[in-house]
Coordinates of C-alpha atoms in Angstrom, one line a residue:
Chain A
M1 CA -4.5 20.7 -21.8
I2 CA -8.3 19.4 -22.3
E3 CA -7.5 18.0 -26.3
A4 CA -4.3 16.3 -24.9
F5 CA -8.1 14.5 -23.1
L6 CA -9.3 14.6 -25.7
L7 CA -6.8 12.5 -27.3
A8 CA -5.9 10.5 -24.4
M9 CA -9.6 8.8 -24.6
R10 CA -9.3 7.8 -27.6
Q11 CA -7.0 5.4 -27.0
L12 CA -8.3 4.0 -24.0
Q13 CA -11.1 3.7 -25.4
T14 CA -9.5 1.7 -28.7
K15 CA -8.3 -0.6 -25.8
K16 CA -11.4 -1.5 -23.8
V17 CA -10.8 -5.1 -21.8
R18 CA -7.5 -3.9 -21.4
T19 CA -8.6 -0.4 -19.2
L20 CA -11.6 -2.2 -18.0
L21 CA -9.1 -4.5 -16.1
I22 CA -6.4 -1.8 -15.2
L23 CA -9.5 -0.1 -13.8
L24 CA -10.4 -2.3 -11.4
G25 CA -6.8 -3.4 -10.7
I26 CA -6.2 -0.5 -9.0
S27 CA -10.3 0.5 -7.8
V28 CA -9.9 -2.3 -5.4
G29 CA -7.6 -1.4 -3.9
V30 CA -8.9 1.9 -3.4
A31 CA -11.9 0.3 -2.0
A32 CA -9.7 -1.7 0.3
V33 CA -8.1 2.0 2.2
V34 CA -11.1 3.2 1.5
G35 CA -13.3 0.1 3.6
V36 CA -10.5 -0.4 5.8
T37 CA -10.6 3.0 6.7
S38 CA -14.1 3.5 7.6
L39 CA -13.8 0.5 9.2
G40 CA -11.2 2.2 12.0
E41 CA -13.8 5.8 11.7
G42 CA -16.9 3.4 12.5
I43 CA -15.3 1.9 16.0
R44 CA -13.2 5.6 16.6
V45 CA -16.8 7.1 16.4
N46 CA -18.3 4.5 18.0
A47 CA -15.9 4.6 20.5
V48 CA -16.1 8.5 21.4
E49 CA -19.7 8.0 21.0
E50 CA -19.9 6.1 23.8
I51 CA -17.6 8.1 25.5
E52 CA -20.0 10.9 25.2
K53 CA -23.1 9.1 25.6
S54 CA -21.4 7.9 29.2
H55 CA -19.5 11.7 30.1
D56 CA -20.3 15.1 30.8
L57 CA -18.0 16.5 28.7
T58 CA -19.4 20.3 30.5
L59 CA -17.5 18.7 33.8
I60 CA -14.0 19.6 34.7
E61 CA -12.4 17.4 37.5
V62 CA -9.8 19.0 39.4
S63 CA -7.0 17.3 41.4
P64 CA -4.4 19.4 43.2
G65 CA -1.7 18.6 41.3
V66 CA 2.1 18.7 41.3
S67 CA 5.5 20.6 41.0
N68 CA 8.7 20.0 41.6
G69 CA 8.1 16.7 43.9
N70 CA 5.9 19.6 46.0
I71 CA 1.6 18.8 46.4
I72 CA -0.5 22.3 45.3
L73 CA -4.1 21.2 47.6
I74 CA -7.0 22.9 46.6
T75 CA -7.2 25.6 49.7
E76 CA -9.7 27.9 50.0
S77 CA -8.6 30.4 48.2
K78 CA -7.4 28.1 44.9
V79 CA -11.3 27.2 44.9
R80 CA -12.6 31.1 44.6
A81 CA -10.1 31.4 41.9
V82 CA -11.3 28.7 40.1
R83 CA -15.3 30.1 41.4
E84 CA -14.3 32.2 38.2
Y85 CA -14.3 29.1 36.0
G86 CA -17.7 27.4 35.7
S87 CA -21.1 28.7 36.5
V88 CA -20.9 25.9 39.5
V89 CA -18.4 25.2 41.2
A90 CA -18.5 22.3 44.0
P91 CA -14.9 21.3 46.1
Y92 CA -15.6 18.3 48.2
V93 CA -13.3 15.6 50.3
K94 CA -12.9 12.6 49.9
D95 CA -12.0 9.7 52.2
A96 CA -12.3 6.0 52.5
Y97 CA -14.2 4.1 55.6
V98 CA -15.5 0.4 56.2
T99 CA -18.2 -0.9 57.8
P100 CA -17.8 -3.9 60.5
N101 CA -18.0 -6.8 57.7
K102 CA -14.7 -4.9 55.8
T103 CA -16.4 -3.0 52.8
Y104 CA -14.7 -0.4 52.6
F105 CA -16.8 2.7 51.2
E106 CA -16.0 5.8 49.1
V107 CA -17.2 8.2 50.9
N108 CA -18.1 12.1 49.7
G109 CA -17.8 14.9 50.9
I110 CA -20.5 17.4 49.3
S111 CA -22.2 20.2 49.3
A112 CA -25.4 20.4 47.1
E113 CA -22.7 22.3 44.1
Y114 CA -21.2 19.1 43.6
M115 CA -25.2 17.2 42.8
D116 CA -25.8 19.9 40.5
A117 CA -22.5 19.3 38.5
K118 CA -22.5 15.7 38.7
N119 CA -26.5 15.9 38.0
L120 CA -27.2 13.2 40.9
Q121 CA -30.6 11.5 40.4
L122 CA -32.1 9.4 43.2
E123 CA -33.0 6.8 42.2
A124 CA -35.1 6.2 46.3
G125 CA -35.5 8.3 49.6
M126 CA -34.3 11.6 50.2
W127 CA -31.5 13.1 49.7
L128 CA -29.1 14.7 52.7
E129 CA -30.2 17.2 54.6
E130 CA -27.2 19.5 55.8
G131 CA -25.5 20.0 59.3
T132 CA -27.0 16.1 59.8
Y133 CA -24.9 12.5 59.3
Q134 CA -26.8 11.5 56.6
I135 CA -25.9 9.9 53.4
V136 CA -26.6 8.8 49.6
L137 CA -25.6 6.3 48.8
G138 CA -24.7 5.0 44.7
S139 CA -26.7 2.4 42.9
D140 CA -24.0 -0.5 42.9
I141 CA -22.7 0.3 46.9
G142 CA -26.5 0.6 47.7
E143 CA -26.5 -2.8 46.6
K144 CA -24.1 -3.8 48.3
F145 CA -25.3 -2.5 51.7
S146 CA -28.7 -3.7 51.1
K147 CA -26.6 -7.2 50.6
I148 CA -23.9 -7.8 52.7
E149 CA -24.8 -5.0 55.8
G150 CA -28.2 -6.1 55.6
V151 CA -29.3 -2.4 55.7
E152 CA -31.2 -0.5 53.4
I153 CA -32.7 3.3 53.1
G154 CA -34.3 4.5 56.0
N155 CA -31.0 2.0 58.4
A156 CA -28.5 3.5 60.0
I157 CA -25.2 2.0 59.3
D158 CA -21.9 1.7 61.1
A159 CA -19.3 2.9 59.7
R160 CA -15.3 3.1 61.0
I161 CA -12.4 6.3 59.8
R162 CA -8.8 5.5 60.0
L163 CA -6.7 9.1 61.2
Y164 CA -3.7 9.9 62.0
G165 CA -1.7 12.1 64.4
E166 CA 0.5 14.3 65.1
E167 CA 2.5 11.6 66.2
G168 CA 1.6 9.7 62.4
R169 CA 0.1 7.1 65.2
A170 CA -4.1 5.6 63.8
I171 CA -6.7 6.4 66.2
D172 CA -10.3 5.0 64.9
K173 CA -13.2 6.3 64.6
D174 CA -16.2 5.3 65.3
I175 CA -19.5 6.8 63.2
T176 CA -22.8 5.8 62.7
F177 CA -24.8 7.1 59.4
M178 CA -28.6 6.7 58.2
I179 CA -28.6 5.7 55.1
A180 CA -30.8 8.8 54.0
G181 CA -31.4 7.9 49.7
R182 CA -29.7 6.0 46.7
L183 CA -29.2 6.8 43.5
K184 CA -30.1 6.1 39.9
P185 CA -26.9 4.6 38.4
T186 CA -24.9 5.9 36.1
G187 CA -22.9 4.2 34.4
T188 CA -19.5 6.1 35.9
D189 CA -17.0 5.8 39.1
T190 CA -20.3 7.8 41.4
D191 CA -22.2 3.9 41.6
D192 CA -19.1 2.9 44.0
Q193 CA -19.6 6.0 45.9
A194 CA -21.4 7.5 49.1
F195 CA -22.5 10.9 49.9
I196 CA -22.6 12.9 53.1
D197 CA -22.6 16.8 54.1
M198 CA -18.8 18.2 53.1
N199 CA -19.2 20.2 56.8
I200 CA -19.6 17.2 58.6
A201 CA -16.7 15.3 56.8
R202 CA -14.0 17.3 57.0
E203 CA -15.3 17.5 61.0
L204 CA -14.1 14.5 61.2
T205 CA -11.3 14.3 59.5
G206 CA -10.4 17.4 60.3
K207 CA -9.1 18.1 57.7
D208 CA -8.5 22.0 56.3
V209 CA -8.5 21.4 52.2
Y210 CA -10.1 19.9 49.7
D211 CA -9.5 16.7 48.2
G212 CA -11.4 17.7 44.9
I213 CA -13.3 20.6 42.5
M214 CA -16.0 20.0 40.6
V215 CA -16.6 22.5 37.3
K216 CA -19.2 22.7 35.0
L217 CA -19.3 24.7 32.2
D218 CA -21.6 25.9 29.6
K219 CA -20.3 24.7 27.3
S220 CA -18.5 22.2 26.2
G221 CA -16.7 24.5 23.5
Q222 CA -15.5 26.4 27.3
A223 CA -13.6 23.3 28.0
P224 CA -9.9 24.0 27.0
A225 CA -9.5 27.4 27.8
V226 CA -10.4 26.6 30.8
R227 CA -8.7 23.6 31.7
T228 CA -5.6 25.6 30.9
A229 CA -6.3 28.8 33.7
I230 CA -6.4 26.0 36.1
E231 CA -4.2 23.9 35.1
K232 CA -2.3 27.4 35.4
L233 CA -3.0 27.8 39.4
G234 CA -0.9 24.2 39.5
L235 CA -4.0 22.7 39.8
T236 CA -4.3 18.9 37.4
C237 CA -7.5 18.5 35.4
Y238 CA -8.9 15.8 33.8
S239 CA -12.4 15.8 31.4
A240 CA -14.0 13.5 29.1
Q241 CA -11.8 15.1 26.5
D242 CA -9.0 12.9 27.9
E243 CA -10.4 10.0 26.9
I244 CA -11.5 11.2 23.6
D245 CA -8.4 12.2 22.6
S246 CA -6.6 8.7 23.5
V247 CA -9.0 7.1 22.2
N248 CA -8.3 9.7 18.7
K249 CA -5.2 9.0 19.2
I250 CA -4.9 4.8 19.6
M251 CA -7.5 4.7 16.4
N252 CA -5.3 6.9 13.8
A253 CA -2.8 5.2 14.5
V254 CA -5.0 1.6 14.8
T255 CA -6.4 3.1 11.3
L256 CA -2.9 3.8 9.4
V257 CA -1.4 0.9 10.0
L258 CA -5.4 -1.7 8.1
A259 CA -4.5 1.2 5.8
F260 CA -1.3 0.7 4.6
F261 CA -1.7 -3.4 4.8
S262 CA -4.6 -2.8 3.0
S263 CA -2.8 -0.6 -0.1
I264 CA -0.6 -3.6 -0.8
S265 CA -2.9 -4.2 -3.2
L266 CA -2.7 -0.5 -4.5
I267 CA 0.8 -1.2 -5.4
V268 CA -0.2 -4.0 -6.9
G269 CA -2.6 -1.4 -9.2
G270 CA 0.4 0.6 -10.0
L271 CA 3.3 -1.5 -11.7
M272 CA -0.1 -3.3 -13.2
I273 CA -0.2 0.3 -14.6
I274 CA 3.5 0.3 -15.6
N275 CA 3.4 -3.0 -17.2
T276 CA 0.6 -1.8 -19.7
M277 CA 1.7 0.9 -20.2
I278 CA 4.7 -0.2 -21.2
V279 CA 3.2 -2.6 -23.5
S280 CA 1.3 0.3 -24.8
V281 CA 3.9 1.7 -25.7
Y282 CA 5.8 -0.6 -27.2
E283 CA 3.1 -1.2 -29.4
R284 CA 2.6 2.2 -30.3
T285 CA 6.4 2.6 -30.9
H286 CA 5.5 3.3 -34.8
E287 CA 3.1 6.2 -34.0
I288 CA 5.3 7.8 -31.0
G289 CA 8.5 7.8 -34.3
I290 CA 4.6 9.4 -36.8
T291 CA 4.2 12.1 -34.1
K292 CA 7.8 12.2 -34.1
A293 CA 7.8 13.2 -37.0
I294 CA 5.4 15.3 -37.8
G295 CA 6.3 17.9 -35.0
A296 CA 5.5 16.4 -31.3
S297 CA 8.3 17.5 -28.9
E298 CA 9.3 14.4 -25.7
S299 CA 7.0 16.2 -23.7
D300 CA 3.8 16.4 -25.8
I301 CA 4.9 13.1 -25.4
I302 CA 4.9 12.8 -21.7
R303 CA 2.2 14.0 -22.1
L304 CA 0.2 12.3 -23.6
F305 CA 0.7 9.4 -22.1
L306 CA 0.7 11.2 -18.7
S307 CA -3.5 12.2 -20.0
E308 CA -4.3 7.8 -20.9
C309 CA -2.7 7.6 -16.5
I310 CA -4.8 11.1 -15.0
I311 CA -8.4 9.0 -16.9
I312 CA -7.4 6.6 -15.1
G313 CA -6.0 7.8 -12.1
V314 CA -9.6 9.9 -11.9
L315 CA -11.4 6.7 -12.9
G316 CA -10.5 3.9 -11.2
G317 CA -10.9 6.7 -8.3
I318 CA -14.5 7.4 -9.0
L319 CA -14.3 3.4 -9.4
G320 CA -12.6 3.2 -6.8
D321 CA -14.8 5.3 -4.3
L322 CA -18.0 3.1 -5.3
L323 CA -16.5 0.0 -4.5
G324 CA -15.3 1.3 -1.3
V325 CA -19.0 2.3 0.0
I326 CA -20.0 -0.4 -1.7
F327 CA -17.4 -3.1 0.9
S328 CA -17.9 -0.8 3.7
I329 CA -21.4 -1.5 3.4
L330 CA -20.8 -4.4 3.7
I331 CA -18.6 -5.1 6.3
D332 CA -21.2 -3.3 8.1
T333 CA -24.6 -5.3 7.5
V334 CA -22.3 -8.6 8.3
G335 CA -19.8 -7.2 11.2
R336 CA -22.1 -5.4 13.1
P337 CA -25.0 -7.5 13.6
M338 CA -21.7 -10.0 14.6
L339 CA -20.2 -8.1 16.9
I340 CA -23.2 -7.3 18.5
A341 CA -23.7 -10.5 18.8
Q342 CA -20.9 -12.4 19.5
L343 CA -19.1 -9.5 21.5
G344 CA -23.1 -8.7 22.8
I345 CA -21.8 -4.4 22.9
A346 CA -24.4 -2.5 23.1
D347 CA -25.9 -1.2 20.4
F348 CA -24.5 1.1 18.0
E349 CA -26.3 2.7 15.0
H350 CA -23.1 1.8 12.1
L351 CA -19.5 -0.3 12.8
T352 CA -18.4 1.7 9.6
V353 CA -18.3 5.4 8.7
I354 CA -16.8 6.8 5.6
N355 CA -17.0 10.5 5.2
I356 CA -16.2 13.0 1.9
Q357 CA -11.9 12.9 4.0
I358 CA -11.6 9.3 3.1
L359 CA -13.4 10.2 -0.5
A360 CA -11.0 12.2 -1.3
A361 CA -8.0 10.4 -0.1
G362 CA -9.1 8.0 -2.2
F363 CA -9.7 9.3 -4.7
L364 CA -6.7 11.3 -5.1
I365 CA -4.5 7.9 -4.2
S366 CA -5.7 6.4 -7.4
L367 CA -4.7 9.6 -9.1
V368 CA -0.9 9.8 -7.7
I369 CA -0.6 6.1 -7.7
S370 CA -2.0 6.6 -11.8
V371 CA 0.7 9.7 -12.7
I372 CA 3.3 8.3 -10.7
A373 CA 3.4 4.8 -12.8
G374 CA 2.9 6.5 -16.1
I375 CA 6.1 8.9 -15.9
Y376 CA 8.0 6.2 -16.4
P377 CA 6.2 4.7 -19.5
A378 CA 6.0 7.9 -20.8
W379 CA 9.6 8.7 -20.7
R380 CA 9.8 5.7 -22.3
G381 CA 8.6 7.1 -25.0
A382 CA 9.7 10.1 -25.6
K383 CA 13.0 9.4 -25.3
L384 CA 12.5 6.6 -28.8
D385 CA 15.0 6.7 -31.6
P386 CA 12.4 7.9 -34.4
V387 CA 14.6 6.6 -37.3
K388 CA 14.1 3.1 -35.3
A389 CA 10.5 4.1 -34.8
L390 CA 9.2 4.8 -37.8
R391 CA 11.2 1.5 -39.1
Q392 CA 8.9 -0.6 -37.3
L393 CA 6.0 -2.2 -38.2
Chain B
M1 CA 20.1 30.8 -51.2
W2 CA 19.9 27.3 -51.1
M3 CA 17.0 25.6 -48.9
V4 CA 19.0 22.5 -48.0
E5 CA 22.9 22.5 -47.9
T6 CA 25.6 19.5 -46.2
Q7 CA 29.0 19.4 -46.0
G8 CA 31.0 16.2 -46.1
L9 CA 28.4 14.5 -44.8
S10 CA 28.8 11.3 -43.2
K11 CA 27.1 8.0 -42.0
Y12 CA 28.8 4.1 -40.1
Y13 CA 26.6 3.3 -37.8
T14 CA 28.7 0.3 -35.9
F15 CA 28.0 -3.2 -34.7
G16 CA 28.2 -5.1 -31.8
S17 CA 30.8 -7.6 -33.7
G18 CA 32.9 -4.0 -34.1
N19 CA 31.7 -4.2 -38.5
Q20 CA 31.1 -0.8 -39.8
V21 CA 28.7 -0.5 -42.5
V22 CA 29.0 3.5 -44.7
A23 CA 25.7 4.5 -45.2
L24 CA 27.3 7.9 -46.3
N25 CA 30.3 8.8 -47.3
D26 CA 31.2 12.6 -47.5
V27 CA 27.8 13.6 -48.9
N28 CA 27.9 17.2 -50.0
L29 CA 24.9 18.1 -51.8
T30 CA 22.9 21.5 -51.9
V31 CA 19.0 22.0 -52.6
E32 CA 17.9 25.3 -53.8
S33 CA 14.6 27.3 -52.4
G34 CA 11.7 25.9 -54.2
E35 CA 13.6 22.8 -56.5
F36 CA 12.2 19.5 -57.4
V37 CA 15.2 17.3 -56.5
S38 CA 14.4 13.6 -57.2
I39 CA 17.4 11.5 -55.6
M40 CA 17.6 7.8 -56.6
G41 CA 19.8 4.9 -55.8
P42 CA 19.3 1.0 -55.1
S43 CA 18.2 -0.5 -52.1
G44 CA 21.3 0.3 -49.5
S45 CA 22.5 2.7 -51.5
G46 CA 22.3 5.9 -48.4
K47 CA 19.2 7.6 -49.8
S48 CA 16.6 7.1 -47.1
T49 CA 19.1 8.3 -44.8
L50 CA 20.0 11.2 -46.0
L51 CA 16.1 12.2 -46.0
N52 CA 17.2 11.5 -42.3
I53 CA 19.9 12.8 -41.6
V54 CA 19.2 16.3 -43.2
G55 CA 14.8 15.7 -42.0
C56 CA 16.4 15.7 -38.0
L57 CA 15.5 12.4 -37.7
D58 CA 18.8 10.8 -36.9
K59 CA 22.1 12.3 -36.9
P60 CA 24.9 12.3 -38.3
T61 CA 28.4 10.7 -37.8
S62 CA 29.9 13.4 -39.1
G63 CA 29.3 16.7 -41.8
D64 CA 26.8 19.0 -41.4
V65 CA 23.8 20.0 -42.3
Y66 CA 22.2 24.5 -43.5
I67 CA 18.9 24.1 -43.6
D68 CA 18.3 28.4 -44.2
D69 CA 21.9 28.2 -44.6
A70 CA 21.4 27.6 -40.4
K71 CA 23.5 24.7 -39.5
I72 CA 21.5 22.1 -38.3
D73 CA 22.7 21.6 -34.3
Y74 CA 22.0 18.2 -33.9
G75 CA 21.9 18.0 -29.7
N76 CA 19.7 21.1 -29.6
A77 CA 16.4 18.7 -29.2
G78 CA 14.1 22.0 -29.2
S79 CA 15.7 23.1 -32.1
L80 CA 14.7 20.1 -33.9
V81 CA 11.4 20.5 -32.6
Q82 CA 10.2 23.6 -34.4
L83 CA 12.0 22.5 -37.3
H84 CA 10.1 19.9 -36.7
R85 CA 7.2 22.0 -36.7
Q86 CA 7.8 24.9 -38.9
T87 CA 9.9 24.1 -41.9
M88 CA 9.4 20.7 -43.0
G89 CA 7.0 17.8 -43.4
F90 CA 7.0 13.8 -44.2
V91 CA 5.7 11.9 -47.0
F92 CA 6.4 8.3 -45.9
Q93 CA 5.9 5.1 -48.6
G94 CA 3.6 3.4 -46.3
F95 CA 1.4 6.5 -45.2
N96 CA 2.3 6.3 -41.5
L97 CA -1.0 8.0 -40.7
I98 CA -2.2 7.1 -37.1
S99 CA -5.0 4.4 -37.6
T100 CA -6.4 5.4 -34.5
M101 CA -7.9 8.9 -36.7
N102 CA -9.7 9.5 -39.3
A103 CA -7.8 11.4 -42.2
M104 CA -9.7 15.0 -41.0
E105 CA -7.5 14.4 -37.6
N106 CA -4.5 13.4 -38.4
V107 CA -4.2 16.2 -41.3
W108 CA -4.5 18.5 -37.9
Y109 CA -2.8 17.6 -35.4
P110 CA 0.5 18.0 -37.3
M111 CA -0.8 21.6 -36.6
Y112 CA -2.1 20.4 -32.4
F113 CA 2.0 20.1 -31.7
N114 CA 2.4 23.7 -33.7
K115 CA -0.2 25.6 -31.2
V116 CA -2.5 26.2 -34.5
P117 CA -6.0 27.6 -32.2
K118 CA -8.3 25.0 -32.6
P119 CA -10.8 26.3 -35.3
E120 CA -7.9 27.2 -37.6
R121 CA -6.9 23.9 -36.9
K122 CA -9.6 22.2 -38.5
K123 CA -10.3 25.3 -41.0
R124 CA -6.6 24.2 -42.8
A125 CA -7.8 20.6 -42.9
E126 CA -10.5 21.4 -44.0
E127 CA -9.0 23.6 -47.4
L128 CA -6.4 21.2 -47.2
L129 CA -8.5 17.9 -47.7
E130 CA -10.2 19.6 -50.4
S131 CA -7.3 20.7 -51.8
V132 CA -6.9 16.6 -52.3
G133 CA -9.6 16.0 -52.6
L134 CA -10.5 13.9 -50.4
R135 CA -13.4 16.3 -48.9
D136 CA -15.4 13.9 -48.4
R137 CA -13.2 10.9 -47.0
A138 CA -12.2 13.7 -44.1
L139 CA -14.8 11.2 -41.5
H140 CA -13.3 8.4 -42.7
L141 CA -9.7 5.7 -40.8
P142 CA -6.4 4.9 -42.5
S143 CA -7.7 2.1 -42.4
E144 CA -10.8 2.5 -45.1
L145 CA -9.5 4.7 -47.0
S146 CA -7.3 2.9 -50.6
G147 CA -3.4 3.5 -50.3
G148 CA -3.5 6.6 -52.7
E149 CA -6.2 8.0 -50.7
Q150 CA -3.6 6.8 -47.3
Q151 CA -0.9 9.0 -49.3
R152 CA -3.3 12.0 -50.4
V153 CA -3.9 12.4 -46.4
A154 CA -0.4 11.8 -46.0
I155 CA 0.2 15.0 -47.8
A156 CA -2.5 17.0 -46.8
R157 CA -1.3 16.5 -43.5
S158 CA 2.8 17.2 -44.8
L159 CA 1.2 20.9 -45.8
A160 CA -0.1 21.2 -42.8
N161 CA 1.9 24.5 -40.8
H162 CA 2.8 25.3 -44.8
P163 CA 6.5 24.0 -44.3
R164 CA 9.1 25.5 -47.1
L165 CA 10.4 22.0 -47.6
I166 CA 8.5 18.0 -48.0
L167 CA 10.6 14.9 -47.5
A168 CA 9.2 12.1 -49.3
D169 CA 10.3 8.8 -49.1
E170 CA 9.8 6.9 -51.3
P171 CA 6.0 8.1 -52.0
T172 CA 4.8 6.2 -54.5
G173 CA 6.6 2.9 -54.0
N174 CA 3.8 1.1 -51.4
I175 CA 0.4 1.9 -54.3
D176 CA -0.8 1.4 -58.2
S177 CA 1.2 3.5 -61.0
R178 CA -1.8 5.1 -62.2
T179 CA -2.1 6.6 -58.8
G180 CA 1.5 6.4 -58.1
K181 CA 1.4 9.4 -61.3
M182 CA -1.4 11.2 -60.0
I183 CA 0.5 11.6 -56.2
I184 CA 3.6 12.4 -58.4
D185 CA 1.6 15.4 -60.9
L186 CA -0.3 16.8 -57.1
M187 CA 3.5 17.3 -55.5
K188 CA 4.4 19.1 -58.2
K189 CA 1.7 20.9 -58.4
L190 CA 2.6 22.0 -55.2
N191 CA 5.9 22.6 -56.5
K192 CA 4.7 25.4 -59.0
E193 CA 2.1 27.1 -57.8
Q194 CA 4.0 27.5 -54.1
G195 CA 7.5 27.2 -54.4
I196 CA 7.5 24.1 -51.9
T197 CA 10.7 22.4 -52.7
F198 CA 11.0 18.7 -52.1
I199 CA 12.9 16.6 -52.7
V200 CA 11.5 13.2 -52.8
T201 CA 14.3 9.5 -52.9
T202 CA 11.9 6.9 -55.3
H203 CA 12.6 3.9 -57.3
D204 CA 9.3 5.3 -59.8
K205 CA 11.7 6.7 -64.0
A206 CA 8.2 8.0 -63.4
M207 CA 9.2 10.7 -60.4
A208 CA 11.9 10.9 -61.3
N209 CA 11.3 11.8 -65.0
N210 CA 8.9 15.0 -63.4
A211 CA 11.6 16.3 -61.2
D212 CA 13.7 19.2 -62.0
R213 CA 17.1 17.1 -61.2
V214 CA 18.2 14.4 -60.6
I215 CA 20.2 12.8 -58.2
T216 CA 21.7 9.4 -58.1
I217 CA 23.3 7.3 -54.9
T218 CA 25.2 4.7 -54.8
D219 CA 26.7 3.0 -52.0
G220 CA 26.8 5.6 -49.9
E221 CA 28.4 8.3 -52.2
I222 CA 27.1 10.5 -55.0
V223 CA 27.4 9.0 -58.3
D224 CA 26.4 12.1 -60.4

């Protein structure tokens, strides 16, 4: 078999220009696929990194579940069950309050564990004291209060909560909170939330269940197992992994479509190989006649031609990968500053990502297309009538 | 024991217009093992067709060919390939060397298809080139060799797999008579020393004079 390749190599060397042109044809196609795929992969990696940066992958947010139309509430016993799985388990309640100036804001009734689980950090003021009507504001809501309500840390803020009595009648309750501190901006929905002591919150609303649980894990690797376990309790789970999964799903689809369109150039490359090999069979008709007379079988002839195609495929794959890397670097150097300037997105390291899978795929595509393209010409060569072939000069 | 036997061998060519040309008509021929047979006849008489059918490059329209008393099954491509690889060798008028391969490679090429191990192939190719007096031309391409030299390389190639039958189609047709004499002598020598059977079509009187037997074909039939 190695000899078949050496013989094929010889044939290709005698037609250097032609071979070089086919190689370029196939490798440009591979390069297009590699480049486009690297762009898709780059966008995906950047999106995932962005999610990982702004989200905590070791955090699972548990909310009430729904089963057969019934709502599964987070009761004390559920909280106890969940405590088995996380290193920090923080149940909380959530209610909507409104100020006299009609600023609606979300208030979470939390315990100290919640602060650990969400890694909340103060920017100014102090943390709330348990058992008091103190409130800590997220960075955005804090800013809003200072602008609209004119209240700062240390000031009191009036708030009203609407509750519903047994007959469904609305009962409004007025409370005054003391602003204890303000949190650092996080870029998450925490910025729009305010926090009070959980026991105070439950006292105000008379709730005997929780609205959610924050479950903090030691390692993000535990997340899938813990999630499954909590979901078995009938509760709903959410984690940043959900977003990563959906980004992966979307980007895979987008990349596939892009790669499909860029692979049209590969079809052209394949047709080039078919054409060149047919010409080659025609030119070598006489030689094929001789080869048959000295004992070559049809499969020997096919092997000779396919060996040439395999060499073209391998060289085309390598060259295509090289061009693809260059193409990808080009997209990165030209496209990245343009994107940053136009969209004003936060700086990211690379717009394109090349990995071994992309290169392997590019190489394989070249090889497979070359071999498929060679089958028909090789078959035609093998089927030549030796007498006619020998007569042709 | 016959090396080659044909029974009622006929070959017709039918053209698109429905015209039929008779290339061979009921040819019965026997060639003994170790015989040197020369086939003569004018152009278009059917001698090349006969050689091609015996050499399994072409199929007869009717009739049978036996090689070593075994009937050739023209439908069985595998058995034909084996005959080409192991039993027979070809020498052509136009030499038919492969232009991209040097003399040495041309000689070992049949052994490559016959799956002869590489070192053995090289050794035999060297010996064969030596025996036709071209040891020092081994690395030359056919285009760098004279007609006589090319035909000697072609003879060396035909001997590669130790054939017992060599079919030569006008081997001296493209070379001058002096060189032609060398080729005839070489073939005679191989016939005498190694007992290889030769069937040679020719126009060359000198070739015919050296044959054990001369067969004349006219219009696809053996005349005498």
